[in-house]
XYZ file of C-alpha atoms in Angstrom:
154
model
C -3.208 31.999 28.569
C -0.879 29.621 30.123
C -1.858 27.966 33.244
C 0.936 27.601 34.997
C -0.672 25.648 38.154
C -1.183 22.819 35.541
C 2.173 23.012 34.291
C 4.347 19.686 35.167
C 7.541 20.766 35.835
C 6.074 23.609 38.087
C 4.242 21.645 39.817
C 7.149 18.923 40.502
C 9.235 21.947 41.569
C 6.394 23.285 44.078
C 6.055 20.009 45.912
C 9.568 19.341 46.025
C 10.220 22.616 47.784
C 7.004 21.994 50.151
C 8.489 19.008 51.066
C 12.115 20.020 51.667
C 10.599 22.933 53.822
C 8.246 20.542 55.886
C 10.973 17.890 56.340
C 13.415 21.011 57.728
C 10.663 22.686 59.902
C 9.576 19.462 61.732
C 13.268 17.695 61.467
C 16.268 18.830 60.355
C 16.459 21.476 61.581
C 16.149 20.159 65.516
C 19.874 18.750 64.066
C 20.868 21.937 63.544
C 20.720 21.405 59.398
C 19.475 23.483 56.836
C 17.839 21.608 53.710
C 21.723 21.772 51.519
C 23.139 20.325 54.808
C 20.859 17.473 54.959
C 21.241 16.621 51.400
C 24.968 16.697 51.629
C 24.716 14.200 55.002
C 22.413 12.502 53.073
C 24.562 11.215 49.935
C 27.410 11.500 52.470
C 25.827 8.588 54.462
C 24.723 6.850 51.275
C 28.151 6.854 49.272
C 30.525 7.514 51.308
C 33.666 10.082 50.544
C 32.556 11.955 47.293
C 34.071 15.281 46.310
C 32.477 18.485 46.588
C 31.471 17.868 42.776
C 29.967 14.818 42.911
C 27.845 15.792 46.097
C 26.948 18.677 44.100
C 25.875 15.844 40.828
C 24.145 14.074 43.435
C 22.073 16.664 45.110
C 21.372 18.798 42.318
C 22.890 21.573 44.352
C 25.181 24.788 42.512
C 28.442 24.937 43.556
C 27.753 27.686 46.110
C 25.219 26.132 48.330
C 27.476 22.979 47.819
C 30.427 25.211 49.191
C 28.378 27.035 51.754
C 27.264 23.778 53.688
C 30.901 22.098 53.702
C 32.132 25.227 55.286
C 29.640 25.177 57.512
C 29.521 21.256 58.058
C 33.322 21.729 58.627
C 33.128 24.075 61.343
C 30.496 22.193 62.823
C 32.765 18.697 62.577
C 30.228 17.137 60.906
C 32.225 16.697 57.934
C 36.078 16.082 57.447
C 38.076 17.237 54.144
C 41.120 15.315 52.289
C 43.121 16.338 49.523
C 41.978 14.883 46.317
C 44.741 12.949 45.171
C 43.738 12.702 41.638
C 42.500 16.231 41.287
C 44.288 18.747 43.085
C 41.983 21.708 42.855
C 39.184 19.577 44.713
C 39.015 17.609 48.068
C 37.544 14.202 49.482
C 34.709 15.156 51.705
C 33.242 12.495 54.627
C 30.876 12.220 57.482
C 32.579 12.554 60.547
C 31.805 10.324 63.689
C 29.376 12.953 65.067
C 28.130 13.689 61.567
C 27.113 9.888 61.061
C 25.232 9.975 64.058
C 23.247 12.071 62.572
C 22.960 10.697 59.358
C 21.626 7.460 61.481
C 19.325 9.306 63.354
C 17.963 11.671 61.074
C 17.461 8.877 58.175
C 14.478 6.884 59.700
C 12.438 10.000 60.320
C 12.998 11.003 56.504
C 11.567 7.520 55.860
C 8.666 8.217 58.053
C 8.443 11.585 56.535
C 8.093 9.323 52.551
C 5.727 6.605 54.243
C 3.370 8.916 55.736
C 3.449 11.258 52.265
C 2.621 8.100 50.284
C 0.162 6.638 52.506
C -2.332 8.724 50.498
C -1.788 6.896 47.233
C -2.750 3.162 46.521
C 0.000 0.253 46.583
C -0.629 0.412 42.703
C -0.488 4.312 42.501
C 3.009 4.473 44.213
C 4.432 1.811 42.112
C 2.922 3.999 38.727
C 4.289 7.256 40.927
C 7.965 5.696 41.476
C 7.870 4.347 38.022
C 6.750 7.831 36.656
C 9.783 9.708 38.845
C 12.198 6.931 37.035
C 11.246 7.823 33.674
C 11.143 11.759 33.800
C 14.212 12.041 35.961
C 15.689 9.472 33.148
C 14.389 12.018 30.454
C 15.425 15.140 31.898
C 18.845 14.003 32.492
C 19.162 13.289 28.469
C 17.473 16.827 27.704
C 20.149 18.400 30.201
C 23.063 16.518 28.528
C 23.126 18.806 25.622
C 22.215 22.027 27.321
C 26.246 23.203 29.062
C 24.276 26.227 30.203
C 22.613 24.602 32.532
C 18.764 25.990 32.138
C 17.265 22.131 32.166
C 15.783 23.726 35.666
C 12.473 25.210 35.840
C-alpha cells in the first residue's frame, strides 16, 4: 500500500499550504490580501515591474489566479499596469505607492513568520534544510523542463 503521509512531495505540498494559510489568517489578510495577492506584492517588491508572466514564473501561480489578483490589486490601487512595449498582448505590472507600503510593512512580519518556523531546527539543521530546498527546487525545475503539460505538480 502506498503511504502517502510519507510521501515527499506530499508532504512538501502539505506544509507549504499550512503555512500560506497560517501566514494569511494571522497577517495578510489584516492587509486586506489573499495568499495570490501577497505573492504577487511579494516578487512585486522584490523585482520590481515584471509582467503578468513572469509574476506568474515567479510565484508558481496559473495564469488565472495570476489574472484574478491583478484585477483585483488594480481596483484596489495597489498595483498599476503599462503596456508592454515589447510584447503587445501582455502588460508591465508595479507596486503602486500604497501597494509598497504594504509590501514594507507586511515583509518583516513574513520574516518573523520564517524565524519563528525555524527556530525549531538547529543552526546546522537549517543550513542542511535551506541547502536541501536548493537542490530539489534545482531538480524539479529540470524534471519540469521537459514536461509542456505542466503535471511536474503534485
Amino acid at each position: 500500500m502506498f503511504d502517502l503521509e510519507s510521501f515527499v512531495p506530499y508532504r512538501i505540498t502539505v506544509l507549504a499550504s499550512h503555512i500560506a494559510v497560517t501566514f494569511a489568517q494571522q497577517h495578510a489578510e489584516r492587509f486586506g490580501l489573499s495568499i495570490p495577492e501577497w505573492r504577487v506584492v511579494a516578487v512585486l517588491g522584490r523585482y520590481g515591474e515584471l509582467s503578468s508572466g513572469e509574476v506568474m514564473e515567479r510565484t508558481s501561480m496559473d495564469k488565472a489566479k495570476v489574472s484574478r489578483a491583478v484585477t483585483r490589486m488594480s481596483a484596489m490601487k495597489l498595483i498599476s499596469r503599462s503596456d508592454n512595449v515589447n510584447d503587445m498582448r501582455s502588460n508591465r505590472l508595479k507596486l503602486t505607492r500604497k501597494g509598497q507600503q504594504i509590501h514594507d510593512q507586511i515583509t518583516p512580519i513574513a520574516t518573523n513568520l520564517e524565524r519563528e518556523l525555524l527556530d525549531v531546527l538547529t543552526e546546522s539543521e537549517r543550513e542542511v534544510f535551506v541547502n536541501a530546498l536548493t537542490k530539489l527546487d534545482k531538480k524539479v525545475i529540470e524534471m519540469s523542463a521537459g514536461d509542456l503539460g505542466g503535471n511536474a505538480h503534485v
